[in-house]
mmCIF file of C-alpha atoms in Angstrom:
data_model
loop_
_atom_site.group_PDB
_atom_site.id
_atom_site.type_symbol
_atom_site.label_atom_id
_atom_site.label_comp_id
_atom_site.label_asym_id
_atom_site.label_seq_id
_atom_site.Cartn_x
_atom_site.Cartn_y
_atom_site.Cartn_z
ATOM 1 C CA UNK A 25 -3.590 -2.944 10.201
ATOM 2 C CA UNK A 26 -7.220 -1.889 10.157
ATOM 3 C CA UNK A 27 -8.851 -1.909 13.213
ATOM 4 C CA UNK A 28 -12.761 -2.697 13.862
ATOM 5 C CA UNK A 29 -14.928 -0.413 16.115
ATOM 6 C CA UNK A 30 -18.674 -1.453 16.507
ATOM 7 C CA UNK A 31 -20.492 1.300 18.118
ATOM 8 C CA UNK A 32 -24.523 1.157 19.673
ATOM 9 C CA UNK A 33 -25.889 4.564 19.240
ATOM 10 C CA UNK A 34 -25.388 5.936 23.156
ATOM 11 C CA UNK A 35 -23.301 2.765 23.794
ATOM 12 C CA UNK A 36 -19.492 2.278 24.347
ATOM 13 C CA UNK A 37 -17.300 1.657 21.459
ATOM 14 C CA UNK A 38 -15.173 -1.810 21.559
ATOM 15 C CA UNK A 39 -12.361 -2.688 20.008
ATOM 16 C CA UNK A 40 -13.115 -5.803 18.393
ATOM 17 C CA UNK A 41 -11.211 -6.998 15.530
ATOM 18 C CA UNK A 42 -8.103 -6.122 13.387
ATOM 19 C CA UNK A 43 -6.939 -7.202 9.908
ATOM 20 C CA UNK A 44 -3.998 -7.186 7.680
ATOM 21 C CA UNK A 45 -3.825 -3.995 4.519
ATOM 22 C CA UNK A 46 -3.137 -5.213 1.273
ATOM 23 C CA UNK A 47 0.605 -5.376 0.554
ATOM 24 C CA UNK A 48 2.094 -2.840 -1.906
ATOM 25 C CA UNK A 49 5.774 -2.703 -3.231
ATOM 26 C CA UNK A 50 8.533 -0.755 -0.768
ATOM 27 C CA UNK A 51 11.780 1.134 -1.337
ATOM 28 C CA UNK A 52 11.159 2.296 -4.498
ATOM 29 C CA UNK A 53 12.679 5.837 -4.823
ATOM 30 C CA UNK A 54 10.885 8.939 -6.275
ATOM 31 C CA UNK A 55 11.394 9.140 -10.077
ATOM 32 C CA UNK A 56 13.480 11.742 -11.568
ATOM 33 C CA UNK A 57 12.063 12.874 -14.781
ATOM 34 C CA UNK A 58 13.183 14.271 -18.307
ATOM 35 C CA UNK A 59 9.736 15.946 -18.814
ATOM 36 C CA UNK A 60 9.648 19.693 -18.026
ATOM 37 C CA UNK A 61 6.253 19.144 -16.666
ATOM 38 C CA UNK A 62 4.987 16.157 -15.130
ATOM 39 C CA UNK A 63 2.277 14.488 -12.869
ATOM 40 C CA UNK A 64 1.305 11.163 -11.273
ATOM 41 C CA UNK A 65 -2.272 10.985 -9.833
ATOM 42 C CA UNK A 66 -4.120 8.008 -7.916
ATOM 43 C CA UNK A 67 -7.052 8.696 -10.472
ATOM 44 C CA UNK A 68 -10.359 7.838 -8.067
ATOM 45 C CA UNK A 69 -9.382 10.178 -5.567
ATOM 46 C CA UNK A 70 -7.529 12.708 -7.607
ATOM 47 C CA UNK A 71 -4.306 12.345 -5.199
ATOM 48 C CA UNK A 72 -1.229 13.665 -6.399
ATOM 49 C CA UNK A 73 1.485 11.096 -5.664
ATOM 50 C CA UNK A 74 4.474 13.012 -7.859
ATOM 51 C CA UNK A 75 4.677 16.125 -9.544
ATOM 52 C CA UNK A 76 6.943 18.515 -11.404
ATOM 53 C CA UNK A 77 5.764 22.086 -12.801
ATOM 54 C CA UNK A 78 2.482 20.351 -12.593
ATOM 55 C CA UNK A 79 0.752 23.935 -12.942
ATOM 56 C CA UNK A 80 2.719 25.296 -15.864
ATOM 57 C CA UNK A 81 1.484 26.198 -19.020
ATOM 58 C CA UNK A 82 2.869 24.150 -21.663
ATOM 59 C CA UNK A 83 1.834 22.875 -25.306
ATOM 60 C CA UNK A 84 -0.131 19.569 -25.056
ATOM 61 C CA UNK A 85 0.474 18.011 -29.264
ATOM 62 C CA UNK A 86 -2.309 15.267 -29.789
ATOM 63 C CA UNK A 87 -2.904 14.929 -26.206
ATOM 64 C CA UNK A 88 -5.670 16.714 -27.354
ATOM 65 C CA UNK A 89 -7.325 14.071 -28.731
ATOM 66 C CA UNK A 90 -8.538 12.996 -25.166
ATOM 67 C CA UNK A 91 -10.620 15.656 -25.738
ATOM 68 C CA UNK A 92 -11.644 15.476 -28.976
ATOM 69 C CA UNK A 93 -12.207 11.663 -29.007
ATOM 70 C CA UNK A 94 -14.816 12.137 -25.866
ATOM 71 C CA UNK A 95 -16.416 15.002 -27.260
ATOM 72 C CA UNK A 96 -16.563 13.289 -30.144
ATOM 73 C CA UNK A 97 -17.732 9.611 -28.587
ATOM 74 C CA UNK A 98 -20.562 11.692 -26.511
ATOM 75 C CA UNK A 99 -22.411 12.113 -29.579
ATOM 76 C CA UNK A 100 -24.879 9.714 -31.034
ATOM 77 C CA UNK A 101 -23.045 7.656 -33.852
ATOM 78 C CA UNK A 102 -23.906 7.723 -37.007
ATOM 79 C CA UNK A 103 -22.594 7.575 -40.483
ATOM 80 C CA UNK A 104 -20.593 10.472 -42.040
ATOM 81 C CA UNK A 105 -19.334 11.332 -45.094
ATOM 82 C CA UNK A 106 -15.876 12.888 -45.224
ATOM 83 C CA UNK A 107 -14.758 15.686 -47.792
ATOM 84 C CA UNK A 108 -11.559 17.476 -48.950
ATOM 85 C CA UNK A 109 -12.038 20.366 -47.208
ATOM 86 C CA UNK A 110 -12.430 18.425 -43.685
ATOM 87 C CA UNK A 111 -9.188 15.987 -44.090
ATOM 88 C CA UNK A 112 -7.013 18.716 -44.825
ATOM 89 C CA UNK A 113 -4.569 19.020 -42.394
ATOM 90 C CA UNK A 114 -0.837 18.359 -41.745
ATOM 91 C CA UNK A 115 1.169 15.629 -39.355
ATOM 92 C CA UNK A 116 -0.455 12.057 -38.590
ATOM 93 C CA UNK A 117 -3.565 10.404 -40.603
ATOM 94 C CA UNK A 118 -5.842 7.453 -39.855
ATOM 95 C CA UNK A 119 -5.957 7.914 -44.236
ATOM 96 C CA UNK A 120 -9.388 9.420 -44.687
ATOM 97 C CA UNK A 121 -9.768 10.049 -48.659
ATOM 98 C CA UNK A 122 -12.382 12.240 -50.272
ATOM 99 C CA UNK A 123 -15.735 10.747 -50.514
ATOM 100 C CA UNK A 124 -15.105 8.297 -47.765
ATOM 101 C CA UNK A 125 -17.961 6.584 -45.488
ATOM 102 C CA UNK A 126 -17.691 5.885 -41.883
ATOM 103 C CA UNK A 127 -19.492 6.346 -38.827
ATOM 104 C CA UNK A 128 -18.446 9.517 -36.136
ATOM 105 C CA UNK A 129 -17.246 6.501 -33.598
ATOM 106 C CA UNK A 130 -15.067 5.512 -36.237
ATOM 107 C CA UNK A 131 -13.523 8.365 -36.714
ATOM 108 C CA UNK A 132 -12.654 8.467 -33.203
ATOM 109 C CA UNK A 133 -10.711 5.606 -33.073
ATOM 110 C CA UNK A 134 -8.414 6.727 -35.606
ATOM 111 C CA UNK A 135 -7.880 9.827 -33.270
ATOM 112 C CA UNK A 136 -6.847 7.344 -30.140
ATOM 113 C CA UNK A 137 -5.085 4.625 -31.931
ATOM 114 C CA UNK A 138 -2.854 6.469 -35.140
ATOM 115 C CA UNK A 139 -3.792 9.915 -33.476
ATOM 116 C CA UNK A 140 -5.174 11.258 -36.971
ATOM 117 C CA UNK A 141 -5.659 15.092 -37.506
ATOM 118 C CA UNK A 142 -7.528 13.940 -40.579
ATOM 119 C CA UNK A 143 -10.295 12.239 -38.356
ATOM 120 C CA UNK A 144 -9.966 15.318 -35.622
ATOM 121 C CA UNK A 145 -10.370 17.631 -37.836
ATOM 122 C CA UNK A 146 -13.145 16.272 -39.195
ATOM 123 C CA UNK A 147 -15.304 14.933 -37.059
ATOM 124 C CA UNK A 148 -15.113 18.656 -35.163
ATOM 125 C CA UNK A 149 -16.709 20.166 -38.844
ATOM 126 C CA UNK A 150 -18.965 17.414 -38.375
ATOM 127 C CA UNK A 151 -20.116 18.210 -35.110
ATOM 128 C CA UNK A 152 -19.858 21.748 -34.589
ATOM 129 C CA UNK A 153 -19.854 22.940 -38.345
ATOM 130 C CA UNK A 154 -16.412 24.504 -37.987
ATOM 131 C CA UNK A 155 -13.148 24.267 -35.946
ATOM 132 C CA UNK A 156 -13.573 27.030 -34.159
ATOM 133 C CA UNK A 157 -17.189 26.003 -32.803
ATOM 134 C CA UNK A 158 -15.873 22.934 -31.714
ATOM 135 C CA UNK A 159 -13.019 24.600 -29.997
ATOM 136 C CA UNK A 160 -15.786 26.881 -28.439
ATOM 137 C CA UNK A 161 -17.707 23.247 -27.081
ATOM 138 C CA UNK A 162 -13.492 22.341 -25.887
ATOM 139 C CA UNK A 163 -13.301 24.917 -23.839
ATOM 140 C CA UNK A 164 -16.963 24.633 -22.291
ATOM 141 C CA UNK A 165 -16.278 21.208 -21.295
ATOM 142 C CA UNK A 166 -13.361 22.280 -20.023
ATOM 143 C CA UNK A 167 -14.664 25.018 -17.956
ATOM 144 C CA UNK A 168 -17.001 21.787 -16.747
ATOM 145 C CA UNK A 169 -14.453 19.892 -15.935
ATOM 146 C CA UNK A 170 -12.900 23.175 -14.007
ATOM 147 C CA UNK A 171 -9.860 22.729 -15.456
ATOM 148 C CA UNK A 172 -8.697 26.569 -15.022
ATOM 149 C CA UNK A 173 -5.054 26.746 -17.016
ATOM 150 C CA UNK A 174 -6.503 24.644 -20.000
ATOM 151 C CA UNK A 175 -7.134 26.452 -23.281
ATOM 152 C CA UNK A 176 -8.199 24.816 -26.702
ATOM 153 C CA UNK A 177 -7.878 26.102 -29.838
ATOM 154 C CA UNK A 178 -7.324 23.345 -32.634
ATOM 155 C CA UNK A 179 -8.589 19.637 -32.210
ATOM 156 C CA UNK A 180 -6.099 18.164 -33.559
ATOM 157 C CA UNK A 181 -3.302 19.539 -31.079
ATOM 158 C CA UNK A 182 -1.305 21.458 -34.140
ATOM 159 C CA UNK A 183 0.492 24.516 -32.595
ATOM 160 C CA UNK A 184 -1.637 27.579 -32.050
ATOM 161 C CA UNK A 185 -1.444 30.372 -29.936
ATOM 162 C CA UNK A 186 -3.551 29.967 -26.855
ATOM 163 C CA UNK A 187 -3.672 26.099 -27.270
ATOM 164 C CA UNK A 188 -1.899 25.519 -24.005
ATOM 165 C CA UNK A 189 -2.775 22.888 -20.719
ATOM 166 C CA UNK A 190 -1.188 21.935 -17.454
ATOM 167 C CA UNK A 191 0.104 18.433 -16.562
ATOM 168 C CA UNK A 192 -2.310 18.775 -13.639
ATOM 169 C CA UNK A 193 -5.293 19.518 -16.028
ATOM 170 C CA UNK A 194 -4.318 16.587 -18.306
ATOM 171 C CA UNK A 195 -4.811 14.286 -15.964
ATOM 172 C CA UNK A 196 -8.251 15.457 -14.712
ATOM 173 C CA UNK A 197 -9.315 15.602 -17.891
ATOM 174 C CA UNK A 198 -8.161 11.844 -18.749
ATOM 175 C CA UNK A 199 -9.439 11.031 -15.641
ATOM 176 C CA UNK A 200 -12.729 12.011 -17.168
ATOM 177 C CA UNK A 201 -12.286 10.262 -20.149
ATOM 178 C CA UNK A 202 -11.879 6.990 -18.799
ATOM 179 C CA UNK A 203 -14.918 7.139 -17.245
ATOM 180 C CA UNK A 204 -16.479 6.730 -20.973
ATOM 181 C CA UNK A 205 -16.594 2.959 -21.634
ATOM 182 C CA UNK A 206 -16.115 3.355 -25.679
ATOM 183 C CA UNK A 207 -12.972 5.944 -25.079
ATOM 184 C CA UNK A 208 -11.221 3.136 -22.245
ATOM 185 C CA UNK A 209 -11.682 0.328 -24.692
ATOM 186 C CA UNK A 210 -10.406 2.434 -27.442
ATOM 187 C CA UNK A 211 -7.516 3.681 -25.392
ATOM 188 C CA UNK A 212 -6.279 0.659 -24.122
ATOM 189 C CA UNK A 213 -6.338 -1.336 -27.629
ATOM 190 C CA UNK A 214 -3.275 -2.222 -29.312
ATOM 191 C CA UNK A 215 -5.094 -2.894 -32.504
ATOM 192 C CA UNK A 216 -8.632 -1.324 -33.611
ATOM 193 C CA UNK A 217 -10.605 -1.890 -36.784
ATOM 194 C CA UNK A 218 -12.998 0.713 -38.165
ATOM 195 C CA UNK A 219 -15.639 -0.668 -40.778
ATOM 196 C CA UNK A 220 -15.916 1.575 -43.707
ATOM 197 C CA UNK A 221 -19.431 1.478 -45.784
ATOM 198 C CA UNK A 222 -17.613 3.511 -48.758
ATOM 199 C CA UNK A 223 -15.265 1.664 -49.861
ATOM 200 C CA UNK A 224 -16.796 -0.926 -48.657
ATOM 201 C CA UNK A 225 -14.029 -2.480 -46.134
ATOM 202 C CA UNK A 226 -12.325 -2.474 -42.837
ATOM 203 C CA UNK A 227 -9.126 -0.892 -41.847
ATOM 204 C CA UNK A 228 -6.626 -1.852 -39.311
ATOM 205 C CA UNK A 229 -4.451 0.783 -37.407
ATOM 206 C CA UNK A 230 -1.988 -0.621 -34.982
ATOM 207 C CA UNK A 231 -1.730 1.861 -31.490
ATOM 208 C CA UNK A 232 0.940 4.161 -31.260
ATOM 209 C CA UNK A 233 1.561 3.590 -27.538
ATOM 210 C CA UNK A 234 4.196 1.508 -26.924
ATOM 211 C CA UNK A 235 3.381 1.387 -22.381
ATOM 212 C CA UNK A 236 0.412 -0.462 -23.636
ATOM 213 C CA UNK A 237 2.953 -3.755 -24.443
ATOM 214 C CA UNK A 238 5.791 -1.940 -21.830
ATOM 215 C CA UNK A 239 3.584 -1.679 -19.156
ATOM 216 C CA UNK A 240 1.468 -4.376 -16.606
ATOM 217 C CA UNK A 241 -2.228 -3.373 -16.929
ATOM 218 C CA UNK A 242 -1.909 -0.312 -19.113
ATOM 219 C CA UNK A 243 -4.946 0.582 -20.577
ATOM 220 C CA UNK A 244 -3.965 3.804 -22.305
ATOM 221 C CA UNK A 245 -4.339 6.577 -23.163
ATOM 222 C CA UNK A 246 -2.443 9.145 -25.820
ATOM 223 C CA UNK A 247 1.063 10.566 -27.408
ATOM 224 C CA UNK A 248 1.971 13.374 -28.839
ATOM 225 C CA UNK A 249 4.584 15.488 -30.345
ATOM 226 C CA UNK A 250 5.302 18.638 -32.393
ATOM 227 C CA UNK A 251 8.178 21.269 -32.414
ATOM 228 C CA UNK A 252 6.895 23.409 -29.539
ATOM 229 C CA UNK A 253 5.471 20.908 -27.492
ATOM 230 C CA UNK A 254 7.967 17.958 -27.323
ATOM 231 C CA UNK A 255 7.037 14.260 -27.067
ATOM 232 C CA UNK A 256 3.873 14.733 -24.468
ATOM 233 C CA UNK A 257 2.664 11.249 -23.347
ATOM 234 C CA UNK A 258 -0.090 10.244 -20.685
ATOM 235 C CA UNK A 259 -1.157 7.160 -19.385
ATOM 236 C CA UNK A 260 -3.217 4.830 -17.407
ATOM 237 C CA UNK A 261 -2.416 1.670 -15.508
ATOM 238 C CA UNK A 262 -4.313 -0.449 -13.239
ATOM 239 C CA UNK A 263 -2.782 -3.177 -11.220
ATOM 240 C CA UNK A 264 -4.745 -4.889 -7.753
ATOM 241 C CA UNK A 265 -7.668 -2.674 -8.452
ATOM 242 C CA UNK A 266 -5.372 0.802 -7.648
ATOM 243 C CA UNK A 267 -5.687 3.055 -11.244
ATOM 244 C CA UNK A 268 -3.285 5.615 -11.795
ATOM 245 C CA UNK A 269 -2.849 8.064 -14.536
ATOM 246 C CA UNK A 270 0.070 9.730 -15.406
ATOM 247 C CA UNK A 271 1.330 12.792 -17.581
ATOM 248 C CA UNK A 272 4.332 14.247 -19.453
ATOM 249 C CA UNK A 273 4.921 17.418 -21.488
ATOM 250 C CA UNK A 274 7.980 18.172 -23.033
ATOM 251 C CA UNK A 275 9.542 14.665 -22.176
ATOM 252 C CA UNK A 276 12.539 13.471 -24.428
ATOM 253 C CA UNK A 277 12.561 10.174 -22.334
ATOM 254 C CA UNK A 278 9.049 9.813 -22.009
ATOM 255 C CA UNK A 279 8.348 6.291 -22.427
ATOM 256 C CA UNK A 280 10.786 5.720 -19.314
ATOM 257 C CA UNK A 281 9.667 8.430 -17.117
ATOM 258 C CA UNK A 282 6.306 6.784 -17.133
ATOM 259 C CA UNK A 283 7.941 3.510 -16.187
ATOM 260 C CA UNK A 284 9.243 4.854 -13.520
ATOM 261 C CA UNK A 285 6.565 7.046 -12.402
ATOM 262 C CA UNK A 286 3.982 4.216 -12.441
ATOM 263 C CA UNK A 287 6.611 1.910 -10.247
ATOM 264 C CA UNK A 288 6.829 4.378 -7.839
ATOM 265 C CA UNK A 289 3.103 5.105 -7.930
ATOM 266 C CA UNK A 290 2.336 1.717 -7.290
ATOM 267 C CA UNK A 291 4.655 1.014 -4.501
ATOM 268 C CA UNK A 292 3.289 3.871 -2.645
ATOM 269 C CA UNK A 293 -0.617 3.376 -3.125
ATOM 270 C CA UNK A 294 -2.792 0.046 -2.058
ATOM 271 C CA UNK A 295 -6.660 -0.289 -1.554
ATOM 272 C CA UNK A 296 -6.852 -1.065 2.331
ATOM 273 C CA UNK A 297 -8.244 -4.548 3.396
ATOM 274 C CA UNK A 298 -11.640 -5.056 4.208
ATOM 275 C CA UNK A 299 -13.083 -8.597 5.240
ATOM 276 C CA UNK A 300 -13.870 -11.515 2.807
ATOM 277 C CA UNK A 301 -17.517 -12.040 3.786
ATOM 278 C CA UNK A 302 -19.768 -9.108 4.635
ATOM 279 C CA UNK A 303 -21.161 -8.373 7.910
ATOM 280 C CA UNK A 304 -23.348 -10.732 9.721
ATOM 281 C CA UNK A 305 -25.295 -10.382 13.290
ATOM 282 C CA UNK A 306 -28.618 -9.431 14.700
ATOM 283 C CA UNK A 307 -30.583 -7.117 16.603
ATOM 284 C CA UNK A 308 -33.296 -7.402 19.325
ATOM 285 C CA UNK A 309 -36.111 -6.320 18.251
ATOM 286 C CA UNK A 310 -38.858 -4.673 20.861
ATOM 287 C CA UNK A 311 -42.548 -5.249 20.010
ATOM 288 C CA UNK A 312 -42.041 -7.608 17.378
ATOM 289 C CA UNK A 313 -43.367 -11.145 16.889
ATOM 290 C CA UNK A 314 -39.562 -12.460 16.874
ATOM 291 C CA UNK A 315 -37.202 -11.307 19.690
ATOM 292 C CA UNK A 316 -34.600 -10.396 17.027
ATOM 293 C CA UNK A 317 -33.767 -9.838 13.155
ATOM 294 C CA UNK A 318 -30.731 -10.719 11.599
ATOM 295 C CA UNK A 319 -28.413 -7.776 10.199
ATOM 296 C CA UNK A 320 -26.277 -7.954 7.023
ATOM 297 C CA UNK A 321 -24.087 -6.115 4.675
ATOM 298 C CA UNK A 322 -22.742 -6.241 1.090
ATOM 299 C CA UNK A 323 -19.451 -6.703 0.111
ATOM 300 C CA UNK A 324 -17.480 -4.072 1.353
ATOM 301 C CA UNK A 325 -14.216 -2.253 -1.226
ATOM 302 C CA UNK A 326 -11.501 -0.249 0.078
ATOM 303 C CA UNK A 327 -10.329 3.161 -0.773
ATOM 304 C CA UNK A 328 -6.830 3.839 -1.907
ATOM 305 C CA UNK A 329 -4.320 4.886 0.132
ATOM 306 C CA UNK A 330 -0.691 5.551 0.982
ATOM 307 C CA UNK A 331 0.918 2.379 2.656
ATOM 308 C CA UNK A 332 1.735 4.400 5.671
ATOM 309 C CA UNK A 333 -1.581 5.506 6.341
ATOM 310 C CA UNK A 334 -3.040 1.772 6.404
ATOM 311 C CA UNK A 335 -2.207 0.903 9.672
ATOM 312 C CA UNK A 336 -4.691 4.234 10.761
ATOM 313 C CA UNK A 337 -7.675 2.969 9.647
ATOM 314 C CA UNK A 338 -10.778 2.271 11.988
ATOM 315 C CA UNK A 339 -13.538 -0.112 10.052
ATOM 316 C CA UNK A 340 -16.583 1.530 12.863
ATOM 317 C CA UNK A 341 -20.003 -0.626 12.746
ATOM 318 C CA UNK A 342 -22.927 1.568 13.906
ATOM 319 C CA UNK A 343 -25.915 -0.115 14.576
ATOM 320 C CA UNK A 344 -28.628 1.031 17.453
ATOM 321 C CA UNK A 345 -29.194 -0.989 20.998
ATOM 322 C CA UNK A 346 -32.757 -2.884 19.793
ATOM 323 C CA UNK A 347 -35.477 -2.036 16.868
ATOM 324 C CA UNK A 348 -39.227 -1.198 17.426
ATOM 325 C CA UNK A 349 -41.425 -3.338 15.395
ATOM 326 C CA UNK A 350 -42.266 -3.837 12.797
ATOM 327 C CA UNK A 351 -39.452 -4.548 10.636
ATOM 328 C CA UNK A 352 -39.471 -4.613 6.920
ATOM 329 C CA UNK A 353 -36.723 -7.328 5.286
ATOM 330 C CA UNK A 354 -34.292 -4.781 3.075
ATOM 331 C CA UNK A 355 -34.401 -1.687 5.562
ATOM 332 C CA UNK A 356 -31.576 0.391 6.141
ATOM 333 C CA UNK A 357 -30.581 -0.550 10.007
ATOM 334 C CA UNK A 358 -26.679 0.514 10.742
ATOM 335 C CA UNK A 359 -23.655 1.541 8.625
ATOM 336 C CA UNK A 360 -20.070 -0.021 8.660
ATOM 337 C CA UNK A 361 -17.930 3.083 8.063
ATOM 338 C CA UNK A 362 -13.961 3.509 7.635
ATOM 339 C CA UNK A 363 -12.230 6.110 9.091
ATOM 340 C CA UNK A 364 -8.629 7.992 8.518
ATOM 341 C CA UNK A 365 -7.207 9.929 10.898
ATOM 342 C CA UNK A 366 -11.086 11.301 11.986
ATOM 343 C CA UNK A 367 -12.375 11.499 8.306
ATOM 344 C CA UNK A 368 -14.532 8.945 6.434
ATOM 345 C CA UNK A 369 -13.168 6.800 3.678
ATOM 346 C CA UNK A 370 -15.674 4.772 2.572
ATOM 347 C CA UNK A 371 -19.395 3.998 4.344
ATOM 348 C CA UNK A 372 -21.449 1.068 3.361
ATOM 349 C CA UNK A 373 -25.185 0.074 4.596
ATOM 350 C CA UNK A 374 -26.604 -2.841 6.812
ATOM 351 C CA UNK A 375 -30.136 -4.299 6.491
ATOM 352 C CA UNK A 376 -32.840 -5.872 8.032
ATOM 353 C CA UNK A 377 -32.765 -9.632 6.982
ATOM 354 C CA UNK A 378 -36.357 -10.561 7.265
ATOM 355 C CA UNK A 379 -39.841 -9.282 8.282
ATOM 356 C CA UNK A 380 -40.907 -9.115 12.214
ATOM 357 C CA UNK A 381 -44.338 -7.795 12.272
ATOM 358 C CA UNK A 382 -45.860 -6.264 15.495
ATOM 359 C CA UNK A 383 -46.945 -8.560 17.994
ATOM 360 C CA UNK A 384 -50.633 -8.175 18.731
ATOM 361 C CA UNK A 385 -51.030 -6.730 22.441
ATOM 362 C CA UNK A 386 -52.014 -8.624 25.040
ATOM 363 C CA UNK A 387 -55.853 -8.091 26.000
ATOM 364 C CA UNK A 388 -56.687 -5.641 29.391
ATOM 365 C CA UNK A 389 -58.849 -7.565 32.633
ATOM 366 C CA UNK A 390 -62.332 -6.137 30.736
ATOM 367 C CA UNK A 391 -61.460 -7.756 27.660
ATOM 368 C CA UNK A 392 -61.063 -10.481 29.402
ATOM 369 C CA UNK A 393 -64.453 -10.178 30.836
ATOM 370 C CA UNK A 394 -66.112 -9.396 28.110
ATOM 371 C CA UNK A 395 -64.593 -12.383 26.290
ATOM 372 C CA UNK A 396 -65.605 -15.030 29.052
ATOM 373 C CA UNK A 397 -69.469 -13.985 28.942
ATOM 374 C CA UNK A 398 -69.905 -13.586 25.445
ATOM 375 C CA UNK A 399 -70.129 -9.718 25.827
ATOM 376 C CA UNK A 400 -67.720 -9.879 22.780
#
């Protein structure tokens, strides 16, 4: 239950109102995972809702391709040519041939759909000249990104010494990633086509992540697998407007363990309540040619949070006593703010609805005077 404060700057605060928090799932137990390392985040505030060895070290396979496909969709597109030299490279292939045309976007949907080394590998020579210079811009972005246990070395996610991540720093990463609009519609496709001017034709590669037809609302994001790494998987999920993001290394059941993890996730985190229609009143206004202004807000949108901690938060409205004129329509006026357990959640503004202009003053006696004789 969320509970409404409105507070006059030097006035009293009332308790005025209370509502009802979105509902989430209950009684679902904490998953217990295959994966030796694993992680479930609530992915706009970073929360950590499960973890296992979440800091440890570990291989990350083709999960590297989150990184590689962003670096890679940050660039201007344009069209490339591929070569031999580029394409050649063990494990999964989006197909690339010697002498092939395509454009750099292209080549990163064959990294996030079939997970190709060919198009990795390439589009890093493309970019950066050389493998290791792209692994050099990896590991800058990383450092960005401050994701401290995370080194890169190949960009396809082939088994190298120092190529290592965390669960933790996967999922800040991806977390990143999704905030690029080309690398979330990627992601979350089951099915992409890439256009290719030489040959002249388009090519069809089917997504190897089965959550995306598994899972409600998945919209990603990678697999991965090789010897020393095991099956690595991460995802992304959104379902009544929560997103999660999830993370396995070394995970012989991995497709389950992010079942699970997501059911839990979901039945623990919900986006609190806030009121259909946006705040409405007015304020007196001192000086003014009307005694009072209207006052109004925009649609207000929860943060996420743990059920439990629902029934703590305080919606406060802070507007001041009166106004001096004059009053411009559109000016910042008050704030409705949430609160959890003292600290702020979310804070949204509330405006002046129209114009009051200052009221002319009222003349003195000599005006007055001066007026009635024509002194004036």
């Amino acid at each position: 239950m969320i509970k409404k404060i409105i507070c006059c700057f030097g006035a009293i605060c009332l308790l005025l109102w209370s509502g009802v928090p979105a509902q989430a799932q209950e009684n679902v137990p904490e998953p217990s995972v295959s994966a030796a390392s694993a992680i479930l985040i609530e992915a706009e505030t970073g929360r950590v809702l499960f973890s296992k060895n979440a800091e440890e070290q570990r291989a990350m396979a083709s999960t590297t391709k989150i990184m590689t496909a962003l670096l890679t969709l940050e660039q201007e597109d344009r069209e490339v040519a591929i070569t031999s030299d580029m394409i050649a490279v063990e494990g999964s292939s989006m197909g690339l041939r010697d002498g092939d045309r395509l454009t750099l976007h292209g080549l990163a949907a064959g990294m996030l759909s079939v997970s190709g080394n060919d198009a990795a590998n390439a589009a890093a020579i493309l970019i950066d000249g050389s493998l290791s210079a792209f692994a050099d811009r990896m590991n800058r972005r990383a450092q960005e990104l401050g994701l401290e246990n995370t080194h890169f070395v190949t960009p396809s996610g082939l088994d190298a010494e120092g190529h290592y991540t965390t669960a933790s720093d996967l999922a800040a990463l991806t977390c990143a990633a999704l905030e690029n609009e080309a690398f979330r519609e990627l992601t979350s496709s089951r099915q992409t086509s890439v256009s290719f001017l030489e040959p002249a034709e388009t090519r069809t590669y089917q997504n190897h992540n089965k959550l995306l037809t598994m899972l409600d609302g998945c919209i990603g994001v990678k697999t991965g697998y090789t010897k020393q790494a095991g099956r690595c998987l991460v995802s992304a999920a959104e379902q009544n407007g929560i997103r999660l993001v999830a993370v396995t290394l070394y995970a012989p059941d991995d497709w389950n363990d992010h079942l699970a993890m997501m059911e839990y996730g979901f039945s623990r985190v919900e986006r609190f309540g806030t009121p259909e229609t946006p705040f409405s009143g007015s304020l007196p206004v001192t000086g003014g040619m009307a005694k009072e202004v209207p006052v109004y807000g925009e649609q207000e949108t929860g943060a996420p949070l743990l059920t439990q901690e629902a029934d703590r938060v305080v919606r406060c409205v802070e507007l001041p006593r009166f106004l001096y004129a004059p009053v411009q329509e559109g000016d910042a006026v008050g704030r409705v703010t949430y609160w959890l357990d003292g600290n702020p959640l979310a804070s949204f503004p509330l405006y002046a609805g129209g114009d009051v202009p200052c009221r002319e003053a009222e003349p003195g006696f000599w005006d007055k005077i001066a007026s009635f004789f024509g002194w004036k």
